[in-house]
mmCIF file with all atom_site columns, C-alpha atoms in Angstrom:
data_model
loop_
_atom_site.group_PDB
_atom_site.id
_atom_site.type_symbol
_atom_site.label_atom_id
_atom_site.label_alt_id
_atom_site.label_comp_id
_atom_site.label_asym_id
_atom_site.label_entity_id
_atom_site.label_seq_id
_atom_site.pdbx_PDB_ins_code
_atom_site.Cartn_x
_atom_site.Cartn_y
_atom_site.Cartn_z
_atom_site.occupancy
_atom_site.B_iso_or_equiv
_atom_site.pdbx_formal_charge
_atom_site.auth_seq_id
_atom_site.auth_comp_id
_atom_site.auth_asym_id
_atom_site.auth_atom_id
_atom_site.pdbx_PDB_model_num
ATOM 1   C CA . UNK A 1 1   ? -65.671 108.743 86.782 1.00 0.00 ? 1   UNK A CA 1
ATOM 2   C CA . UNK A 1 2   ? -68.733 110.901 87.443 1.00 0.00 ? 2   UNK A CA 1
ATOM 3   C CA . UNK A 1 3   ? -69.822 110.928 83.827 1.00 0.00 ? 3   UNK A CA 1
ATOM 4   C CA . UNK A 1 4   ? -71.124 113.940 81.955 1.00 0.00 ? 4   UNK A CA 1
ATOM 5   C CA . UNK A 1 5   ? -73.032 116.202 84.324 1.00 0.00 ? 5   UNK A CA 1
ATOM 6   C CA . UNK A 1 6   ? -75.819 118.445 83.116 1.00 0.00 ? 6   UNK A CA 1
ATOM 7   C CA . UNK A 1 7   ? -77.838 120.996 85.018 1.00 0.00 ? 7   UNK A CA 1
ATOM 8   C CA . UNK A 1 8   ? -80.612 121.650 85.580 1.00 0.00 ? 8   UNK A CA 1
ATOM 9   C CA . UNK A 1 9   ? -82.447 118.359 84.957 1.00 0.00 ? 9   UNK A CA 1
ATOM 10  C CA . UNK A 1 10  ? -85.673 120.207 84.320 1.00 0.00 ? 10  UNK A CA 1
ATOM 11  C CA . UNK A 1 11  ? -86.343 123.791 83.339 1.00 0.00 ? 11  UNK A CA 1
ATOM 12  C CA . UNK A 1 12  ? -89.726 125.413 82.921 1.00 0.00 ? 12  UNK A CA 1
ATOM 13  C CA . UNK A 1 13  ? -89.786 128.962 81.686 1.00 0.00 ? 13  UNK A CA 1
ATOM 14  C CA . UNK A 1 14  ? -92.023 131.429 79.968 1.00 0.00 ? 14  UNK A CA 1
ATOM 15  C CA . UNK A 1 15  ? -91.682 132.480 76.387 1.00 0.00 ? 15  UNK A CA 1
ATOM 16  C CA . UNK A 1 16  ? -89.228 135.326 75.985 1.00 0.00 ? 16  UNK A CA 1
ATOM 17  C CA . UNK A 1 17  ? -87.092 134.429 78.969 1.00 0.00 ? 17  UNK A CA 1
ATOM 18  C CA . UNK A 1 18  ? -83.418 133.551 78.774 1.00 0.00 ? 18  UNK A CA 1
ATOM 19  C CA . UNK A 1 19  ? -82.478 129.956 79.438 1.00 0.00 ? 19  UNK A CA 1
ATOM 20  C CA . UNK A 1 20  ? -78.981 128.674 80.232 1.00 0.00 ? 20  UNK A CA 1
ATOM 21  C CA . UNK A 1 21  ? -78.142 125.000 80.203 1.00 0.00 ? 21  UNK A CA 1
ATOM 22  C CA . UNK A 1 22  ? -74.898 123.774 81.720 1.00 0.00 ? 22  UNK A CA 1
ATOM 23  C CA . UNK A 1 23  ? -72.597 120.862 81.074 1.00 0.00 ? 23  UNK A CA 1
ATOM 24  C CA . UNK A 1 24  ? -69.500 119.436 82.697 1.00 0.00 ? 24  UNK A CA 1
ATOM 25  C CA . UNK A 1 25  ? -67.804 116.898 80.407 1.00 0.00 ? 25  UNK A CA 1
ATOM 26  C CA . UNK A 1 26  ? -65.775 113.920 81.538 1.00 0.00 ? 26  UNK A CA 1
ATOM 27  C CA . UNK A 1 27  ? -62.298 114.959 82.602 1.00 0.00 ? 27  UNK A CA 1
ATOM 28  C CA . UNK A 1 28  ? -59.784 114.347 79.839 1.00 0.00 ? 28  UNK A CA 1
ATOM 29  C CA . UNK A 1 29  ? -62.328 114.364 77.037 1.00 0.00 ? 29  UNK A CA 1
ATOM 30  C CA . UNK A 1 30  ? -61.376 116.790 74.276 1.00 0.00 ? 30  UNK A CA 1
ATOM 31  C CA . UNK A 1 31  ? -64.650 116.966 72.388 1.00 0.00 ? 31  UNK A CA 1
ATOM 32  C CA . UNK A 1 32  ? -68.028 118.203 73.555 1.00 0.00 ? 32  UNK A CA 1
ATOM 33  C CA . UNK A 1 33  ? -71.351 118.032 71.767 1.00 0.00 ? 33  UNK A CA 1
ATOM 34  C CA . UNK A 1 34  ? -74.776 119.572 72.354 1.00 0.00 ? 34  UNK A CA 1
ATOM 35  C CA . UNK A 1 35  ? -77.768 117.636 71.018 1.00 0.00 ? 35  UNK A CA 1
ATOM 36  C CA . UNK A 1 36  ? -81.492 118.335 71.054 1.00 0.00 ? 36  UNK A CA 1
ATOM 37  C CA . UNK A 1 37  ? -84.042 115.517 71.126 1.00 0.00 ? 37  UNK A CA 1
ATOM 38  C CA . UNK A 1 38  ? -87.698 115.846 70.187 1.00 0.00 ? 38  UNK A CA 1
ATOM 39  C CA . UNK A 1 39  ? -90.321 113.356 69.119 1.00 0.00 ? 39  UNK A CA 1
ATOM 40  C CA . UNK A 1 40  ? -90.698 115.002 65.738 1.00 0.00 ? 40  UNK A CA 1
ATOM 41  C CA . UNK A 1 41  ? -87.060 115.494 64.785 1.00 0.00 ? 41  UNK A CA 1
ATOM 42  C CA . UNK A 1 42  ? -85.225 112.878 66.850 1.00 0.00 ? 42  UNK A CA 1
ATOM 43  C CA . UNK A 1 43  ? -81.642 113.640 67.871 1.00 0.00 ? 43  UNK A CA 1
ATOM 44  C CA . UNK A 1 44  ? -80.157 116.735 66.307 1.00 0.00 ? 44  UNK A CA 1
ATOM 45  C CA . UNK A 1 45  ? -76.562 117.878 66.712 1.00 0.00 ? 45  UNK A CA 1
ATOM 46  C CA . UNK A 1 46  ? -76.552 121.557 67.580 1.00 0.00 ? 46  UNK A CA 1
ATOM 47  C CA . UNK A 1 47  ? -72.853 122.311 68.022 1.00 0.00 ? 47  UNK A CA 1
ATOM 48  C CA . UNK A 1 48  ? -69.556 120.511 68.470 1.00 0.00 ? 48  UNK A CA 1
ATOM 49  C CA . UNK A 1 49  ? -66.430 121.742 70.287 1.00 0.00 ? 49  UNK A CA 1
ATOM 50  C CA . UNK A 1 50  ? -62.945 120.322 70.033 1.00 0.00 ? 50  UNK A CA 1
ATOM 51  C CA . UNK A 1 51  ? -60.371 121.511 72.576 1.00 0.00 ? 51  UNK A CA 1
ATOM 52  C CA . UNK A 1 52  ? -62.827 124.225 73.653 1.00 0.00 ? 52  UNK A CA 1
ATOM 53  C CA . UNK A 1 53  ? -63.114 125.625 70.119 1.00 0.00 ? 53  UNK A CA 1
ATOM 54  C CA . UNK A 1 54  ? -66.428 125.478 68.252 1.00 0.00 ? 54  UNK A CA 1
ATOM 55  C CA . UNK A 1 55  ? -65.862 123.330 65.173 1.00 0.00 ? 55  UNK A CA 1
ATOM 56  C CA . UNK A 1 56  ? -69.324 123.015 63.691 1.00 0.00 ? 56  UNK A CA 1
ATOM 57  C CA . UNK A 1 57  ? -72.341 125.069 64.728 1.00 0.00 ? 57  UNK A CA 1
ATOM 58  C CA . UNK A 1 58  ? -74.371 124.466 61.600 1.00 0.00 ? 58  UNK A CA 1
ATOM 59  C CA . UNK A 1 59  ? -77.032 122.724 63.651 1.00 0.00 ? 59  UNK A CA 1
ATOM 60  C CA . UNK A 1 60  ? -77.779 125.734 65.822 1.00 0.00 ? 60  UNK A CA 1
ATOM 61  C CA . UNK A 1 61  ? -81.335 126.617 64.806 1.00 0.00 ? 61  UNK A CA 1
ATOM 62  C CA . UNK A 1 62  ? -81.038 130.378 64.819 1.00 0.00 ? 62  UNK A CA 1
ATOM 63  C CA . UNK A 1 63  ? -79.324 133.330 66.415 1.00 0.00 ? 63  UNK A CA 1
ATOM 64  C CA . UNK A 1 64  ? -81.350 132.913 69.575 1.00 0.00 ? 64  UNK A CA 1
ATOM 65  C CA . UNK A 1 65  ? -79.113 129.945 70.371 1.00 0.00 ? 65  UNK A CA 1
ATOM 66  C CA . UNK A 1 66  ? -75.512 130.378 71.497 1.00 0.00 ? 66  UNK A CA 1
ATOM 67  C CA . UNK A 1 67  ? -72.979 128.043 73.087 1.00 0.00 ? 67  UNK A CA 1
ATOM 68  C CA . UNK A 1 68  ? -69.709 128.630 74.858 1.00 0.00 ? 68  UNK A CA 1
ATOM 69  C CA . UNK A 1 69  ? -66.941 126.520 76.250 1.00 0.00 ? 69  UNK A CA 1
ATOM 70  C CA . UNK A 1 70  ? -64.709 128.799 78.328 1.00 0.00 ? 70  UNK A CA 1
ATOM 71  C CA . UNK A 1 71  ? -62.560 125.921 79.558 1.00 0.00 ? 71  UNK A CA 1
ATOM 72  C CA . UNK A 1 72  ? -62.169 122.165 79.233 1.00 0.00 ? 72  UNK A CA 1
ATOM 73  C CA . UNK A 1 73  ? -64.522 121.418 82.102 1.00 0.00 ? 73  UNK A CA 1
ATOM 74  C CA . UNK A 1 74  ? -67.543 123.590 81.393 1.00 0.00 ? 74  UNK A CA 1
ATOM 75  C CA . UNK A 1 75  ? -69.913 124.499 78.601 1.00 0.00 ? 75  UNK A CA 1
ATOM 76  C CA . UNK A 1 76  ? -73.166 126.415 78.365 1.00 0.00 ? 76  UNK A CA 1
ATOM 77  C CA . UNK A 1 77  ? -75.994 126.496 75.858 1.00 0.00 ? 77  UNK A CA 1
ATOM 78  C CA . UNK A 1 78  ? -78.065 129.648 75.999 1.00 0.00 ? 78  UNK A CA 1
ATOM 79  C CA . UNK A 1 79  ? -81.399 130.420 74.410 1.00 0.00 ? 79  UNK A CA 1
ATOM 80  C CA . UNK A 1 80  ? -82.447 134.057 74.356 1.00 0.00 ? 80  UNK A CA 1
ATOM 81  C CA . UNK A 1 81  ? -85.308 134.698 73.947 1.00 0.00 ? 81  UNK A CA 1
ATOM 82  C CA . UNK A 1 82  ? -86.862 131.271 74.396 1.00 0.00 ? 82  UNK A CA 1
ATOM 83  C CA . UNK A 1 83  ? -89.915 130.149 72.421 1.00 0.00 ? 83  UNK A CA 1
ATOM 84  C CA . UNK A 1 84  ? -92.377 127.278 72.949 1.00 0.00 ? 84  UNK A CA 1
ATOM 85  C CA . UNK A 1 85  ? -90.902 125.414 69.953 1.00 0.00 ? 85  UNK A CA 1
ATOM 86  C CA . UNK A 1 86  ? -87.604 125.203 71.839 1.00 0.00 ? 86  UNK A CA 1
ATOM 87  C CA . UNK A 1 87  ? -89.217 122.736 74.245 1.00 0.00 ? 87  UNK A CA 1
ATOM 88  C CA . UNK A 1 88  ? -87.134 119.559 74.039 1.00 0.00 ? 88  UNK A CA 1
ATOM 89  C CA . UNK A 1 89  ? -84.580 117.492 75.897 1.00 0.00 ? 89  UNK A CA 1
ATOM 90  C CA . UNK A 1 90  ? -81.095 118.902 75.481 1.00 0.00 ? 90  UNK A CA 1
ATOM 91  C CA . UNK A 1 91  ? -78.177 116.528 75.831 1.00 0.00 ? 91  UNK A CA 1
ATOM 92  C CA . UNK A 1 92  ? -74.516 117.216 76.304 1.00 0.00 ? 92  UNK A CA 1
ATOM 93  C CA . UNK A 1 93  ? -72.015 114.525 75.335 1.00 0.00 ? 93  UNK A CA 1
ATOM 94  C CA . UNK A 1 94  ? -68.247 114.274 75.417 1.00 0.00 ? 94  UNK A CA 1
ATOM 95  C CA . UNK A 1 95  ? -65.641 112.025 73.858 1.00 0.00 ? 95  UNK A CA 1
ATOM 96  C CA . UNK A 1 96  ? -61.891 111.593 73.828 1.00 0.00 ? 96  UNK A CA 1
ATOM 97  C CA . UNK A 1 97  ? -61.605 112.182 70.099 1.00 0.00 ? 97  UNK A CA 1
ATOM 98  C CA . UNK A 1 98  ? -63.525 114.050 67.480 1.00 0.00 ? 98  UNK A CA 1
ATOM 99  C CA . UNK A 1 99  ? -66.873 113.294 65.988 1.00 0.00 ? 99  UNK A CA 1
ATOM 100 C CA . UNK A 1 100 ? -67.419 109.596 65.577 1.00 0.00 ? 100 UNK A CA 1
ATOM 101 C CA . UNK A 1 101 ? -63.848 108.547 66.186 1.00 0.00 ? 101 UNK A CA 1
ATOM 102 C CA . UNK A 1 102 ? -64.584 107.464 69.717 1.00 0.00 ? 102 UNK A CA 1
ATOM 103 C CA . UNK A 1 103 ? -67.834 106.736 71.516 1.00 0.00 ? 103 UNK A CA 1
ATOM 104 C CA . UNK A 1 104 ? -69.904 109.556 72.922 1.00 0.00 ? 104 UNK A CA 1
ATOM 105 C CA . UNK A 1 105 ? -70.687 109.696 76.618 1.00 0.00 ? 105 UNK A CA 1
ATOM 106 C CA . UNK A 1 106 ? -74.022 111.398 77.244 1.00 0.00 ? 106 UNK A CA 1
ATOM 107 C CA . UNK A 1 107 ? -75.327 113.279 80.226 1.00 0.00 ? 107 UNK A CA 1
ATOM 108 C CA . UNK A 1 108 ? -78.847 112.642 81.477 1.00 0.00 ? 108 UNK A CA 1
ATOM 109 C CA . UNK A 1 109 ? -80.172 115.694 79.680 1.00 0.00 ? 109 UNK A CA 1
ATOM 110 C CA . UNK A 1 110 ? -82.094 118.839 80.545 1.00 0.00 ? 110 UNK A CA 1
ATOM 111 C CA . UNK A 1 111 ? -85.814 118.747 79.822 1.00 0.00 ? 111 UNK A CA 1
ATOM 112 C CA . UNK A 1 112 ? -86.798 122.258 78.771 1.00 0.00 ? 112 UNK A CA 1
ATOM 113 C CA . UNK A 1 113 ? -90.404 123.363 78.700 1.00 0.00 ? 113 UNK A CA 1
ATOM 114 C CA . UNK A 1 114 ? -91.201 126.825 77.376 1.00 0.00 ? 114 UNK A CA 1
ATOM 115 C CA . UNK A 1 115 ? -94.768 127.972 78.000 1.00 0.00 ? 115 UNK A CA 1
ATOM 116 C CA . UNK B 2 1   ? -76.388 111.728 51.578 1.00 0.00 ? 1   UNK B CA 1
ATOM 117 C CA . UNK B 2 2   ? -74.668 109.611 54.149 1.00 0.00 ? 2   UNK B CA 1
ATOM 118 C CA . UNK B 2 3   ? -77.178 108.283 56.625 1.00 0.00 ? 3   UNK B CA 1
ATOM 119 C CA . UNK B 2 4   ? -78.301 105.632 59.024 1.00 0.00 ? 4   UNK B CA 1
ATOM 120 C CA . UNK B 2 5   ? -81.821 104.214 58.877 1.00 0.00 ? 5   UNK B CA 1
ATOM 121 C CA . UNK B 2 6   ? -83.741 102.196 61.424 1.00 0.00 ? 6   UNK B CA 1
ATOM 122 C CA . UNK B 2 7   ? -86.779 100.788 59.616 1.00 0.00 ? 7   UNK B CA 1
ATOM 123 C CA . UNK B 2 8   ? -88.702 99.778  62.737 1.00 0.00 ? 8   UNK B CA 1
ATOM 124 C CA . UNK B 2 9   ? -90.090 102.509 64.976 1.00 0.00 ? 9   UNK B CA 1
ATOM 125 C CA . UNK B 2 10  ? -91.572 100.102 67.526 1.00 0.00 ? 10  UNK B CA 1
ATOM 126 C CA . UNK B 2 11  ? -90.907 96.453  68.271 1.00 0.00 ? 11  UNK B CA 1
ATOM 127 C CA . UNK B 2 12  ? -92.582 94.269  70.889 1.00 0.00 ? 12  UNK B CA 1
ATOM 128 C CA . UNK B 2 13  ? -91.118 90.950  71.979 1.00 0.00 ? 13  UNK B CA 1
ATOM 129 C CA . UNK B 2 14  ? -91.917 88.528  74.765 1.00 0.00 ? 14  UNK B CA 1
ATOM 130 C CA . UNK B 2 15  ? -89.510 88.189  77.635 1.00 0.00 ? 15  UNK B CA 1
ATOM 131 C CA . UNK B 2 16  ? -87.087 85.374  76.903 1.00 0.00 ? 16  UNK B CA 1
ATOM 132 C CA . UNK B 2 17  ? -87.529 85.643  73.150 1.00 0.00 ? 17  UNK B CA 1
ATOM 133 C CA . UNK B 2 18  ? -84.736 86.580  70.785 1.00 0.00 ? 18  UNK B CA 1
ATOM 134 C CA . UNK B 2 19  ? -84.381 90.097  69.458 1.00 0.00 ? 19  UNK B CA 1
ATOM 135 C CA . UNK B 2 20  ? -83.062 91.653  66.270 1.00 0.00 ? 20  UNK B CA 1
ATOM 136 C CA . UNK B 2 21  ? -83.157 95.401  65.648 1.00 0.00 ? 21  UNK B CA 1
ATOM 137 C CA . UNK B 2 22  ? -82.395 96.530  62.141 1.00 0.00 ? 22  UNK B CA 1
ATOM 138 C CA . UNK B 2 23  ? -80.012 99.240  61.038 1.00 0.00 ? 23  UNK B CA 1
ATOM 139 C CA . UNK B 2 24  ? -79.053 100.145 57.492 1.00 0.00 ? 24  UNK B CA 1
ATOM 140 C CA . UNK B 2 25  ? -76.392 102.595 56.467 1.00 0.00 ? 25  UNK B CA 1
ATOM 141 C CA . UNK B 2 26  ? -75.444 104.416 53.325 1.00 0.00 ? 26  UNK B CA 1
ATOM 142 C CA . UNK B 2 27  ? -71.768 105.262 53.296 1.00 0.00 ? 27  UNK B CA 1
ATOM 143 C CA . UNK B 2 28  ? -69.316 104.882 50.453 1.00 0.00 ? 28  UNK B CA 1
ATOM 144 C CA . UNK B 2 29  ? -66.503 103.457 52.516 1.00 0.00 ? 29  UNK B CA 1
ATOM 145 C CA . UNK B 2 30  ? -66.606 101.249 55.590 1.00 0.00 ? 30  UNK B CA 1
ATOM 146 C CA . UNK B 2 31  ? -68.183 103.391 58.263 1.00 0.00 ? 31  UNK B CA 1
ATOM 147 C CA . UNK B 2 32  ? -67.740 103.517 61.992 1.00 0.00 ? 32  UNK B CA 1
ATOM 148 C CA . UNK B 2 33  ? -70.959 102.144 63.469 1.00 0.00 ? 33  UNK B CA 1
ATOM 149 C CA . UNK B 2 34  ? -72.425 102.278 66.949 1.00 0.00 ? 34  UNK B CA 1
ATOM 150 C CA . UNK B 2 35  ? -75.468 101.113 68.870 1.00 0.00 ? 35  UNK B CA 1
ATOM 151 C CA . UNK B 2 36  ? -76.709 103.150 71.805 1.00 0.00 ? 36  UNK B CA 1
ATOM 152 C CA . UNK B 2 37  ? -79.531 102.492 74.274 1.00 0.00 ? 37  UNK B CA 1
ATOM 153 C CA . UNK B 2 38  ? -81.642 105.138 75.978 1.00 0.00 ? 38  UNK B CA 1
ATOM 154 C CA . UNK B 2 39  ? -83.705 104.319 79.051 1.00 0.00 ? 39  UNK B CA 1
ATOM 155 C CA . UNK B 2 40  ? -86.507 106.706 80.025 1.00 0.00 ? 40  UNK B CA 1
ATOM 156 C CA . UNK B 2 41  ? -85.237 109.942 81.492 1.00 0.00 ? 41  UNK B CA 1
ATOM 157 C CA . UNK B 2 42  ? -81.631 109.162 80.746 1.00 0.00 ? 42  UNK B CA 1
ATOM 158 C CA . UNK B 2 43  ? -79.015 109.901 78.158 1.00 0.00 ? 43  UNK B CA 1
ATOM 159 C CA . UNK B 2 44  ? -77.755 107.474 75.561 1.00 0.00 ? 44  UNK B CA 1
ATOM 160 C CA . UNK B 2 45  ? -75.401 104.711 76.629 1.00 0.00 ? 45  UNK B CA 1
ATOM 161 C CA . UNK B 2 46  ? -73.035 102.938 74.263 1.00 0.00 ? 46  UNK B CA 1
ATOM 162 C CA . UNK B 2 47  ? -73.820 99.255  73.737 1.00 0.00 ? 47  UNK B CA 1
ATOM 163 C CA . UNK B 2 48  ? -71.161 98.416  71.175 1.00 0.00 ? 48  UNK B CA 1
ATOM 164 C CA . UNK B 2 49  ? -69.113 99.792  68.307 1.00 0.00 ? 49  UNK B CA 1
ATOM 165 C CA . UNK B 2 50  ? -67.636 98.597  65.027 1.00 0.00 ? 50  UNK B CA 1
ATOM 166 C CA . UNK B 2 51  ? -64.613 100.223 63.479 1.00 0.00 ? 51  UNK B CA 1
ATOM 167 C CA . UNK B 2 52  ? -62.990 97.400  61.510 1.00 0.00 ? 52  UNK B CA 1
ATOM 168 C CA . UNK B 2 53  ? -61.922 93.771  61.794 1.00 0.00 ? 53  UNK B CA 1
ATOM 169 C CA . UNK B 2 54  ? -64.225 91.030  63.034 1.00 0.00 ? 54  UNK B CA 1
ATOM 170 C CA . UNK B 2 55  ? -67.694 91.722  61.684 1.00 0.00 ? 55  UNK B CA 1
ATOM 171 C CA . UNK B 2 56  ? -69.431 90.254  64.748 1.00 0.00 ? 56  UNK B CA 1
ATOM 172 C CA . UNK B 2 57  ? -69.118 92.656  67.634 1.00 0.00 ? 57  UNK B CA 1
ATOM 173 C CA . UNK B 2 58  ? -69.921 91.880  71.248 1.00 0.00 ? 58  UNK B CA 1
ATOM 174 C CA . UNK B 2 59  ? -71.289 94.564  73.509 1.00 0.00 ? 59  UNK B CA 1
ATOM 175 C CA . UNK B 2 60  ? -72.538 95.086  77.015 1.00 0.00 ? 60  UNK B CA 1
ATOM 176 C CA . UNK B 2 61  ? -75.689 93.573  78.486 1.00 0.00 ? 61  UNK B CA 1
ATOM 177 C CA . UNK B 2 62  ? -75.463 90.497  76.255 1.00 0.00 ? 62  UNK B CA 1
ATOM 178 C CA . UNK B 2 63  ? -75.960 92.374  72.985 1.00 0.00 ? 63  UNK B CA 1
ATOM 179 C CA . UNK B 2 64  ? -74.104 91.735  69.754 1.00 0.00 ? 64  UNK B CA 1
ATOM 180 C CA . UNK B 2 65  ? -74.212 93.205  66.270 1.00 0.00 ? 65  UNK B CA 1
ATOM 181 C CA . UNK B 2 66  ? -73.050 91.993  62.904 1.00 0.00 ? 66  UNK B CA 1
ATOM 182 C CA . UNK B 2 67  ? -71.652 94.214  60.173 1.00 0.00 ? 67  UNK B CA 1
ATOM 183 C CA . UNK B 2 68  ? -72.736 92.994  56.748 1.00 0.00 ? 68  UNK B CA 1
ATOM 184 C CA . UNK B 2 69  ? -71.230 95.000  53.930 1.00 0.00 ? 69  UNK B CA 1
ATOM 185 C CA . UNK B 2 70  ? -73.234 93.196  51.247 1.00 0.00 ? 70  UNK B CA 1
ATOM 186 C CA . UNK B 2 71  ? -76.479 94.245  52.910 1.00 0.00 ? 71  UNK B CA 1
ATOM 187 C CA . UNK B 2 72  ? -75.285 97.627  54.230 1.00 0.00 ? 72  UNK B CA 1
ATOM 188 C CA . UNK B 2 73  ? -76.574 96.547  57.609 1.00 0.00 ? 73  UNK B CA 1
ATOM 189 C CA . UNK B 2 74  ? -75.492 96.527  61.231 1.00 0.00 ? 74  UNK B CA 1
ATOM 190 C CA . UNK B 2 75  ? -78.282 94.725  63.058 1.00 0.00 ? 75  UNK B CA 1
ATOM 191 C CA . UNK B 2 76  ? -78.375 94.419  66.822 1.00 0.00 ? 76  UNK B CA 1
ATOM 192 C CA . UNK B 2 77  ? -79.216 91.067  68.370 1.00 0.00 ? 77  UNK B CA 1
ATOM 193 C CA . UNK B 2 78  ? -79.815 89.479  71.733 1.00 0.00 ? 78  UNK B CA 1
ATOM 194 C CA . UNK B 2 79  ? -80.624 85.775  72.227 1.00 0.00 ? 79  UNK B CA 1
ATOM 195 C CA . UNK B 2 80  ? -82.971 86.226  75.185 1.00 0.00 ? 80  UNK B CA 1
ATOM 196 C CA . UNK B 2 81  ? -84.600 89.524  76.076 1.00 0.00 ? 81  UNK B CA 1
ATOM 197 C CA . UNK B 2 82  ? -85.133 90.629  79.664 1.00 0.00 ? 82  UNK B CA 1
ATOM 198 C CA . UNK B 2 83  ? -87.830 93.041  80.834 1.00 0.00 ? 83  UNK B CA 1
ATOM 199 C CA . UNK B 2 84  ? -85.090 95.524  81.710 1.00 0.00 ? 84  UNK B CA 1
ATOM 200 C CA . UNK B 2 85  ? -84.114 95.732  78.029 1.00 0.00 ? 85  UNK B CA 1
ATOM 201 C CA . UNK B 2 86  ? -87.220 97.792  77.304 1.00 0.00 ? 86  UNK B CA 1
ATOM 202 C CA . UNK B 2 87  ? -85.819 101.100 76.049 1.00 0.00 ? 87  UNK B CA 1
ATOM 203 C CA . UNK B 2 88  ? -85.121 103.023 72.874 1.00 0.00 ? 88  UNK B CA 1
ATOM 204 C CA . UNK B 2 89  ? -82.235 101.885 70.727 1.00 0.00 ? 89  UNK B CA 1
ATOM 205 C CA . UNK B 2 90  ? -80.277 104.092 68.360 1.00 0.00 ? 90  UNK B CA 1
ATOM 206 C CA . UNK B 2 91  ? -77.934 103.097 65.594 1.00 0.00 ? 91  UNK B CA 1
ATOM 207 C CA . UNK B 2 92  ? -75.327 105.691 64.613 1.00 0.00 ? 92  UNK B CA 1
ATOM 208 C CA . UNK B 2 93  ? -72.577 105.905 62.071 1.00 0.00 ? 93  UNK B CA 1
ATOM 209 C CA . UNK B 2 94  ? -70.115 108.023 60.169 1.00 0.00 ? 94  UNK B CA 1
ATOM 210 C CA . UNK B 2 95  ? -67.054 107.990 57.994 1.00 0.00 ? 95  UNK B CA 1
ATOM 211 C CA . UNK B 2 96  ? -63.939 109.183 59.727 1.00 0.00 ? 96  UNK B CA 1
ATOM 212 C CA . UNK B 2 97  ? -63.865 112.945 59.776 1.00 0.00 ? 97  UNK B CA 1
ATOM 213 C CA . UNK B 2 98  ? -67.550 113.386 59.092 1.00 0.00 ? 98  UNK B CA 1
ATOM 214 C CA . UNK B 2 99  ? -70.334 114.096 61.518 1.00 0.00 ? 99  UNK B CA 1
ATOM 215 C CA . UNK B 2 100 ? -71.912 111.241 63.424 1.00 0.00 ? 100 UNK B CA 1
ATOM 216 C CA . UNK B 2 101 ? -75.451 110.510 62.232 1.00 0.00 ? 101 UNK B CA 1
ATOM 217 C CA . UNK B 2 102 ? -78.100 108.882 64.389 1.00 0.00 ? 102 UNK B CA 1
ATOM 218 C CA . UNK B 2 103 ? -80.970 106.790 63.151 1.00 0.00 ? 103 UNK B CA 1
ATOM 219 C CA . UNK B 2 104 ? -84.490 107.628 64.216 1.00 0.00 ? 104 UNK B CA 1
ATOM 220 C CA . UNK B 2 105 ? -84.480 105.041 66.972 1.00 0.00 ? 105 UNK B CA 1
ATOM 221 C CA . UNK B 2 106 ? -86.443 101.849 67.664 1.00 0.00 ? 106 UNK B CA 1
ATOM 222 C CA . UNK B 2 107 ? -88.551 101.636 70.786 1.00 0.00 ? 107 UNK B CA 1
ATOM 223 C CA . UNK B 2 108 ? -88.474 98.146  72.276 1.00 0.00 ? 108 UNK B CA 1
ATOM 224 C CA . UNK B 2 109 ? -91.307 96.917  74.453 1.00 0.00 ? 109 UNK B CA 1
ATOM 225 C CA . UNK B 2 110 ? -91.029 93.636  76.330 1.00 0.00 ? 110 UNK B CA 1
ATOM 226 C CA . UNK B 2 111 ? -94.130 91.597  77.145 1.00 0.00 ? 111 UNK B CA 1
ATOM 227 C CA . UNK B 2 112 ? -94.079 89.521  80.330 1.00 0.00 ? 112 UNK B CA 1
#
């Protein structure tokens, strides 16, 4: 079991650029979550997929953020255009069942810095 | 609103001392409760979970937690802390079907 794999580990970009974060969930897990972690706001759920379908995207901050899950083994979180306030650590997590019904398995995160 | 609260932002204990990290919840029915640990530069790792049944739950790394309905608490404990336990600890909870909510986290520092 390789765990949840996120790439890149670090991303530094300039304001206005497009950023794409990638996630490979654990094989067999049906639910995938994108979280953002900052000192000020802690852990925030951005979006939640179940069986590749977005179930709840109410945490996505604004239209600059979009997420896709084209198949059971891959998801992306895109920010376009990026802004300095998007700087944070972005985590992907997966689980066998829906939100809270089974433990979440987290990736090691992508640290995004927007200058 | 349904929530999970960790009253302590930072805690410092001496190596070998006992540890208790507090977690309070506000849910109408018995929630599902979790404790996660986050080491620097890493994602969160599950320590233990409570769904129902025995109110004292054993987890990995020698941790345990006790669900107390009367106090709306799910405190994490360890009898003897090791330097490697220094990390940030998150309590999380939900009612079935609702979104998982994380507490703000407690950063544990261990003095030699």
